[in-house]
């Protein structure tokens, strides 16, 4: 247990959910943690909650800053992190007790640069829940470029879109940053930028280790999701990430990603009606 894991939690007005979130991190079976809480100018009692928790456990570091947005809060956490690995947890969500332990395990067995788990998806208003992203995914083929494989995952699966549910190699993650100019799909851009630099493969842990609470004030559908221009900006960033002269295989999957995003946009519009 010599490897330290930095858990970064951006916080903004989530006092209602914050104690459960922090308890779930403190109750991890893996104990060598650095827990970085970035209070991004909260106006509720999140500040008091974080300060009280820091008094109880010396693994917790608390930073209070003026409101600058979730990306800025995560970037602050990245700069402060001293762990060998990094994970992000949203302050209105929770993680299962073996989240860190199970995500860390693949790194010691294979050439792995990113570990990803499934989600326990809770719809708070409907009072329902389901486990998602537990189906196995085939590893990258030798004949398949890294870009084609990632694009295929983006087109056919949803596991890479969020910055949470993952464990990152800190040496690589600290060379990346969330784009603070974006207010849509900034998570996805960070993950893709990380994977572009990562030399290893992706490990999929088929357990619902991350509890995502849909229906909180911070997990409602962003208005930007109903603006096609937001999706187009993300697509332009994706093409830039892919680079010049993509292969036919990469072009094929890029086209399917665009189709998936078009469908997602239309669904977002329909849900807001």
mmCIF file of C-alpha atoms in Angstrom:
data_model
loop_
_atom_site.group_PDB
_atom_site.id
_atom_site.type_symbol
_atom_site.label_atom_id
_atom_site.label_comp_id
_atom_site.label_asym_id
_atom_site.label_seq_id
_atom_site.Cartn_x
_atom_site.Cartn_y
_atom_site.Cartn_z
ATOM 1 C CA UNK A 1 0.000 0.000 0.000
ATOM 2 C CA UNK A 2 2.945 2.305 -0.652
ATOM 3 C CA UNK A 3 1.340 4.030 -3.629
ATOM 4 C CA UNK A 4 -0.622 7.116 -2.669
ATOM 5 C CA UNK A 5 -3.880 8.020 -4.395
ATOM 6 C CA UNK A 6 -5.041 11.633 -4.564
ATOM 7 C CA UNK A 7 -8.827 12.000 -4.605
ATOM 8 C CA UNK A 8 -9.913 15.416 -5.893
ATOM 9 C CA UNK A 9 -13.388 16.690 -4.982
ATOM 10 C CA UNK A 10 -14.630 19.985 -6.482
ATOM 11 C CA UNK A 11 -17.376 21.446 -4.295
ATOM 12 C CA UNK A 12 -19.982 24.089 -4.949
ATOM 13 C CA UNK A 13 -23.150 24.352 -2.820
ATOM 14 C CA UNK A 14 -23.612 20.611 -2.281
ATOM 15 C CA UNK A 15 -23.956 20.636 1.509
ATOM 16 C CA UNK A 16 -26.991 18.342 1.291
ATOM 17 C CA UNK A 17 -24.942 15.530 -0.275
ATOM 18 C CA UNK A 18 -21.404 16.351 0.837
ATOM 19 C CA UNK A 19 -21.256 14.332 4.110
ATOM 20 C CA UNK A 20 -22.255 11.120 2.334
ATOM 21 C CA UNK A 21 -19.686 11.801 -0.369
ATOM 22 C CA UNK A 22 -16.872 12.423 2.102
ATOM 23 C CA UNK A 23 -17.820 9.451 4.276
ATOM 24 C CA UNK A 24 -17.669 7.187 1.230
ATOM 25 C CA UNK A 25 -14.116 8.368 0.502
ATOM 26 C CA UNK A 26 -12.949 8.065 4.101
ATOM 27 C CA UNK A 27 -14.401 4.548 4.311
ATOM 28 C CA UNK A 28 -12.311 3.194 1.438
ATOM 29 C CA UNK A 29 -10.632 -0.153 2.017
ATOM 30 C CA UNK A 30 -7.496 1.391 0.505
ATOM 31 C CA UNK A 31 -6.181 3.792 3.123
ATOM 32 C CA UNK A 32 -3.165 5.555 1.595
ATOM 33 C CA UNK A 33 -5.170 8.499 0.336
ATOM 34 C CA UNK A 34 -4.731 12.226 -0.079
ATOM 35 C CA UNK A 35 -8.182 13.823 -0.166
ATOM 36 C CA UNK A 36 -8.194 17.278 -1.751
ATOM 37 C CA UNK A 37 -11.391 19.277 -1.258
ATOM 38 C CA UNK A 38 -11.700 22.382 -3.427
ATOM 39 C CA UNK A 39 -14.511 24.585 -2.135
ATOM 40 C CA UNK A 40 -15.264 26.726 -5.175
ATOM 41 C CA UNK A 41 -16.860 29.698 -3.417
ATOM 42 C CA UNK A 42 -19.841 27.863 -1.925
ATOM 43 C CA UNK A 43 -22.531 30.046 -0.368
ATOM 44 C CA UNK A 44 -24.199 27.279 1.646
ATOM 45 C CA UNK A 45 -22.524 25.547 4.612
ATOM 46 C CA UNK A 46 -20.215 23.395 2.459
ATOM 47 C CA UNK A 47 -17.267 25.398 3.815
ATOM 48 C CA UNK A 48 -18.086 24.478 7.407
ATOM 49 C CA UNK A 49 -18.594 20.820 6.482
ATOM 50 C CA UNK A 50 -15.214 20.564 4.752
ATOM 51 C CA UNK A 51 -13.430 22.288 7.635
ATOM 52 C CA UNK A 52 -15.030 19.958 10.171
ATOM 53 C CA UNK A 53 -14.041 16.869 8.201
ATOM 54 C CA UNK A 54 -10.460 18.137 7.861
ATOM 55 C CA UNK A 55 -10.237 18.326 11.647
ATOM 56 C CA UNK A 56 -11.204 14.652 11.919
ATOM 57 C CA UNK A 57 -8.802 13.191 9.341
ATOM 58 C CA UNK A 58 -5.329 14.474 8.477
ATOM 59 C CA UNK A 59 -5.541 12.963 4.987
ATOM 60 C CA UNK A 60 -7.906 15.792 4.036
ATOM 61 C CA UNK A 61 -6.654 19.050 2.542
ATOM 62 C CA UNK A 62 -9.156 21.888 2.100
ATOM 63 C CA UNK A 63 -8.828 24.799 -0.275
ATOM 64 C CA UNK A 64 -11.356 27.646 -0.308
ATOM 65 C CA UNK A 65 -11.340 29.770 -3.440
ATOM 66 C CA UNK A 66 -13.620 32.268 -5.117
ATOM 67 C CA UNK A 67 -16.124 30.744 -7.496
ATOM 68 C CA UNK A 68 -14.279 29.937 -10.725
ATOM 69 C CA UNK A 69 -16.126 26.883 -12.043
ATOM 70 C CA UNK A 70 -15.731 23.139 -11.726
ATOM 71 C CA UNK A 71 -12.888 22.911 -14.260
ATOM 72 C CA UNK A 72 -10.850 25.515 -12.372
ATOM 73 C CA UNK A 73 -11.488 23.635 -9.123
ATOM 74 C CA UNK A 74 -10.305 20.364 -10.628
ATOM 75 C CA UNK A 75 -7.244 22.052 -12.105
ATOM 76 C CA UNK A 76 -6.399 23.439 -8.680
ATOM 77 C CA UNK A 77 -6.637 19.932 -7.281
ATOM 78 C CA UNK A 78 -4.369 18.592 -10.020
ATOM 79 C CA UNK A 79 -1.701 21.159 -9.156
ATOM 80 C CA UNK A 80 -1.842 20.277 -5.457
ATOM 81 C CA UNK A 81 -1.973 16.488 -5.855
ATOM 82 C CA UNK A 82 1.109 14.603 -4.634
ATOM 83 C CA UNK A 83 -0.177 11.057 -5.129
ATOM 84 C CA UNK A 84 1.021 8.406 -7.567
ATOM 85 C CA UNK A 85 -2.525 8.119 -8.903
ATOM 86 C CA UNK A 86 -5.425 10.551 -9.184
ATOM 87 C CA UNK A 87 -9.189 10.162 -9.128
ATOM 88 C CA UNK A 88 -12.016 12.689 -9.314
ATOM 89 C CA UNK A 89 -15.240 12.403 -7.322
ATOM 90 C CA UNK A 90 -18.128 14.847 -7.663
ATOM 91 C CA UNK A 91 -19.325 16.186 -4.325
ATOM 92 C CA UNK A 92 -22.950 15.095 -4.825
ATOM 93 C CA UNK A 93 -21.959 11.500 -5.633
ATOM 94 C CA UNK A 94 -20.495 8.609 -3.632
ATOM 95 C CA UNK A 95 -18.037 5.775 -4.192
ATOM 96 C CA UNK A 96 -18.265 2.170 -3.034
ATOM 97 C CA UNK A 97 -15.807 1.001 -0.338
ATOM 98 C CA UNK A 98 -13.520 -0.862 -2.792
ATOM 99 C CA UNK A 99 -13.537 1.858 -5.482
ATOM 100 C CA UNK A 100 -9.858 2.770 -5.108
ATOM 101 C CA UNK A 101 -8.662 -0.763 -4.360
ATOM 102 C CA UNK A 102 -10.399 -2.292 -7.380
ATOM 103 C CA UNK A 103 -9.372 0.468 -9.796
ATOM 104 C CA UNK A 104 -5.760 0.303 -8.637
ATOM 105 C CA UNK A 105 -5.428 -3.468 -9.067
ATOM 106 C CA UNK A 106 -5.054 -3.578 -12.907
ATOM 107 C CA UNK A 107 -2.069 -1.217 -12.855
ATOM 108 C CA UNK A 108 0.131 -3.842 -11.186
ATOM 109 C CA UNK A 109 -0.784 -6.620 -13.623
ATOM 110 C CA UNK A 110 -0.737 -5.109 -17.103
ATOM 111 C CA UNK A 111 0.503 -2.182 -19.200
ATOM 112 C CA UNK A 112 -2.366 0.027 -18.023
ATOM 113 C CA UNK A 113 -2.646 3.821 -18.070
ATOM 114 C CA UNK A 114 -6.335 4.238 -17.194
ATOM 115 C CA UNK A 115 -8.709 2.184 -15.079
ATOM 116 C CA UNK A 116 -12.487 2.617 -15.471
ATOM 117 C CA UNK A 117 -15.383 1.184 -13.445
ATOM 118 C CA UNK A 118 -19.134 0.817 -13.846
ATOM 119 C CA UNK A 119 -21.784 3.085 -12.347
ATOM 120 C CA UNK A 120 -24.616 2.660 -9.872
ATOM 121 C CA UNK A 121 -26.957 5.152 -11.526
ATOM 122 C CA UNK A 122 -29.518 6.591 -9.103
ATOM 123 C CA UNK A 123 -32.435 8.688 -10.376
ATOM 124 C CA UNK A 124 -33.337 10.567 -7.239
ATOM 125 C CA UNK A 125 -36.652 12.032 -8.369
ATOM 126 C CA UNK A 126 -37.902 8.731 -9.766
ATOM 127 C CA UNK A 127 -36.501 6.848 -6.750
ATOM 128 C CA UNK A 128 -35.022 4.208 -9.017
ATOM 129 C CA UNK A 129 -31.546 2.859 -9.662
ATOM 130 C CA UNK A 130 -29.680 0.601 -12.049
ATOM 131 C CA UNK A 131 -26.140 -0.614 -12.592
ATOM 132 C CA UNK A 132 -24.649 0.384 -15.940
ATOM 133 C CA UNK A 133 -21.416 -0.149 -17.884
ATOM 134 C CA UNK A 134 -20.848 -3.647 -16.573
ATOM 135 C CA UNK A 135 -20.668 -5.383 -19.960
ATOM 136 C CA UNK A 136 -17.170 -6.498 -20.967
ATOM 137 C CA UNK A 137 -15.390 -4.620 -23.738
ATOM 138 C CA UNK A 138 -12.848 -6.165 -26.070
ATOM 139 C CA UNK A 139 -9.287 -4.911 -25.690
ATOM 140 C CA UNK A 140 -7.636 -3.060 -28.541
ATOM 141 C CA UNK A 141 -6.556 -5.231 -31.450
ATOM 142 C CA UNK A 142 -2.958 -5.177 -32.632
ATOM 143 C CA UNK A 143 -4.175 -3.989 -36.025
ATOM 144 C CA UNK A 144 -6.210 -1.179 -34.450
ATOM 145 C CA UNK A 145 -4.731 2.265 -33.833
ATOM 146 C CA UNK A 146 -5.153 3.807 -30.404
ATOM 147 C CA UNK A 147 -7.190 6.622 -31.939
ATOM 148 C CA UNK A 148 -9.518 4.238 -33.785
ATOM 149 C CA UNK A 149 -10.075 2.219 -30.612
ATOM 150 C CA UNK A 150 -10.884 5.289 -28.511
ATOM 151 C CA UNK A 151 -13.224 6.648 -31.195
ATOM 152 C CA UNK A 152 -14.955 3.266 -31.331
ATOM 153 C CA UNK A 153 -15.503 3.402 -27.586
ATOM 154 C CA UNK A 154 -16.917 6.924 -27.889
ATOM 155 C CA UNK A 155 -19.281 5.771 -30.631
ATOM 156 C CA UNK A 156 -20.501 2.542 -29.045
ATOM 157 C CA UNK A 157 -20.085 3.010 -25.295
ATOM 158 C CA UNK A 158 -20.312 5.794 -22.706
ATOM 159 C CA UNK A 159 -17.545 4.991 -20.269
ATOM 160 C CA UNK A 160 -14.977 7.518 -21.475
ATOM 161 C CA UNK A 161 -17.147 10.618 -21.455
ATOM 162 C CA UNK A 162 -16.839 11.534 -17.782
ATOM 163 C CA UNK A 163 -13.728 12.322 -15.754
ATOM 164 C CA UNK A 164 -15.125 10.442 -12.748
ATOM 165 C CA UNK A 165 -15.310 6.615 -12.422
ATOM 166 C CA UNK A 166 -11.592 6.499 -13.278
ATOM 167 C CA UNK A 167 -8.103 6.196 -11.856
ATOM 168 C CA UNK A 168 -5.318 8.078 -13.642
ATOM 169 C CA UNK A 169 -1.547 7.841 -13.550
ATOM 170 C CA UNK A 170 -0.608 11.089 -11.817
ATOM 171 C CA UNK A 171 2.546 11.622 -13.886
ATOM 172 C CA UNK A 172 0.397 11.892 -17.017
ATOM 173 C CA UNK A 173 -2.677 13.535 -15.470
ATOM 174 C CA UNK A 174 -0.651 16.409 -14.035
ATOM 175 C CA UNK A 175 0.520 17.326 -17.547
ATOM 176 C CA UNK A 176 -3.135 17.737 -18.608
ATOM 177 C CA UNK A 177 -5.751 20.298 -17.602
ATOM 178 C CA UNK A 178 -9.473 20.870 -17.866
ATOM 179 C CA UNK A 179 -10.302 23.556 -20.427
ATOM 180 C CA UNK A 180 -11.755 26.370 -18.313
ATOM 181 C CA UNK A 181 -13.137 28.108 -21.403
ATOM 182 C CA UNK A 182 -15.591 25.248 -21.978
ATOM 183 C CA UNK A 183 -18.879 24.750 -20.149
ATOM 184 C CA UNK A 184 -19.828 21.587 -22.022
ATOM 185 C CA UNK A 185 -18.005 18.236 -22.478
ATOM 186 C CA UNK A 186 -14.897 19.515 -20.702
ATOM 187 C CA UNK A 187 -14.728 16.128 -18.950
ATOM 188 C CA UNK A 188 -14.484 14.284 -22.243
ATOM 189 C CA UNK A 189 -11.776 16.581 -23.559
ATOM 190 C CA UNK A 190 -9.679 15.989 -20.445
ATOM 191 C CA UNK A 191 -9.997 12.210 -20.735
ATOM 192 C CA UNK A 192 -9.100 12.285 -24.430
ATOM 193 C CA UNK A 193 -6.109 14.573 -23.862
ATOM 194 C CA UNK A 194 -4.943 12.195 -21.132
ATOM 195 C CA UNK A 195 -5.326 9.115 -23.319
ATOM 196 C CA UNK A 196 -3.436 10.768 -26.162
ATOM 197 C CA UNK A 197 -0.407 11.059 -23.867
ATOM 198 C CA UNK A 198 -0.872 7.717 -22.117
ATOM 199 C CA UNK A 199 1.397 4.898 -23.332
ATOM 200 C CA UNK A 200 -0.629 2.056 -21.834
ATOM 201 C CA UNK A 201 -4.043 0.522 -22.363
ATOM 202 C CA UNK A 202 -7.448 0.976 -20.689
ATOM 203 C CA UNK A 203 -8.624 -1.478 -18.030
ATOM 204 C CA UNK A 204 -12.367 -1.909 -17.491
ATOM 205 C CA UNK A 205 -13.411 -2.960 -13.992
ATOM 206 C CA UNK A 206 -16.873 -4.477 -14.362
ATOM 207 C CA UNK A 207 -18.252 -3.419 -10.999
ATOM 208 C CA UNK A 208 -20.685 -0.537 -10.173
ATOM 209 C CA UNK A 209 -18.206 1.215 -7.891
ATOM 210 C CA UNK A 210 -19.275 4.810 -8.547
ATOM 211 C CA UNK A 211 -22.707 5.926 -7.314
ATOM 212 C CA UNK A 212 -23.943 8.714 -9.562
ATOM 213 C CA UNK A 213 -26.850 10.727 -8.139
ATOM 214 C CA UNK A 214 -28.868 12.066 -11.058
ATOM 215 C CA UNK A 215 -31.381 14.717 -10.095
ATOM 216 C CA UNK A 216 -29.276 16.886 -7.803
ATOM 217 C CA UNK A 217 -28.894 20.573 -8.476
ATOM 218 C CA UNK A 218 -25.528 19.935 -10.150
ATOM 219 C CA UNK A 219 -26.513 16.943 -12.284
ATOM 220 C CA UNK A 220 -29.449 18.417 -14.171
ATOM 221 C CA UNK A 221 -29.231 18.726 -17.935
ATOM 222 C CA UNK A 222 -27.063 21.680 -18.902
ATOM 223 C CA UNK A 223 -28.702 24.206 -21.182
ATOM 224 C CA UNK A 224 -25.599 23.898 -23.346
ATOM 225 C CA UNK A 225 -26.593 20.298 -24.127
ATOM 226 C CA UNK A 226 -29.633 21.631 -25.976
ATOM 227 C CA UNK A 227 -27.478 23.938 -28.090
ATOM 228 C CA UNK A 228 -26.142 22.203 -31.196
ATOM 229 C CA UNK A 229 -23.261 24.674 -31.330
ATOM 230 C CA UNK A 230 -21.927 23.159 -28.084
ATOM 231 C CA UNK A 231 -21.840 19.724 -29.682
ATOM 232 C CA UNK A 232 -20.230 21.144 -32.798
ATOM 233 C CA UNK A 233 -17.497 22.762 -30.718
ATOM 234 C CA UNK A 234 -16.827 19.420 -29.053
ATOM 235 C CA UNK A 235 -16.684 17.750 -32.461
ATOM 236 C CA UNK A 236 -14.167 20.315 -33.719
ATOM 237 C CA UNK A 237 -12.052 19.653 -30.630
ATOM 238 C CA UNK A 238 -12.304 15.912 -31.311
ATOM 239 C CA UNK A 239 -11.119 16.346 -34.911
ATOM 240 C CA UNK A 240 -8.231 18.493 -33.682
ATOM 241 C CA UNK A 241 -7.367 15.792 -31.132
ATOM 242 C CA UNK A 242 -7.348 13.164 -33.891
ATOM 243 C CA UNK A 243 -4.957 15.200 -35.987
ATOM 244 C CA UNK A 244 -4.301 15.449 -39.691
ATOM 245 C CA UNK A 245 -4.472 12.551 -42.160
ATOM 246 C CA UNK A 246 -6.614 10.098 -40.154
ATOM 247 C CA UNK A 247 -6.872 6.552 -41.465
ATOM 248 C CA UNK A 248 -10.046 5.214 -43.099
ATOM 249 C CA UNK A 249 -10.740 3.263 -39.920
ATOM 250 C CA UNK A 250 -10.416 6.400 -37.804
ATOM 251 C CA UNK A 251 -12.628 8.392 -40.196
ATOM 252 C CA UNK A 252 -15.310 5.694 -39.988
ATOM 253 C CA UNK A 253 -15.488 5.789 -36.194
ATOM 254 C CA UNK A 254 -15.279 9.582 -36.159
ATOM 255 C CA UNK A 255 -18.393 9.688 -38.330
ATOM 256 C CA UNK A 256 -20.231 7.359 -35.945
ATOM 257 C CA UNK A 257 -19.264 9.551 -32.985
ATOM 258 C CA UNK A 258 -20.768 12.525 -34.795
ATOM 259 C CA UNK A 259 -23.973 10.540 -35.373
ATOM 260 C CA UNK A 260 -24.124 9.510 -31.708
ATOM 261 C CA UNK A 261 -23.685 13.118 -30.611
ATOM 262 C CA UNK A 262 -26.413 14.254 -32.961
ATOM 263 C CA UNK A 263 -28.788 11.715 -31.407
ATOM 264 C CA UNK A 264 -27.729 12.781 -27.893
ATOM 265 C CA UNK A 265 -28.433 16.402 -28.773
ATOM 266 C CA UNK A 266 -31.930 15.567 -30.033
ATOM 267 C CA UNK A 267 -32.636 13.564 -26.880
ATOM 268 C CA UNK A 268 -31.508 16.486 -24.725
ATOM 269 C CA UNK A 269 -33.882 18.785 -26.585
ATOM 270 C CA UNK A 270 -36.742 16.345 -26.116
ATOM 271 C CA UNK A 271 -36.094 15.916 -22.362
ATOM 272 C CA UNK A 272 -36.329 19.655 -21.775
ATOM 273 C CA UNK A 273 -39.782 19.963 -23.355
#
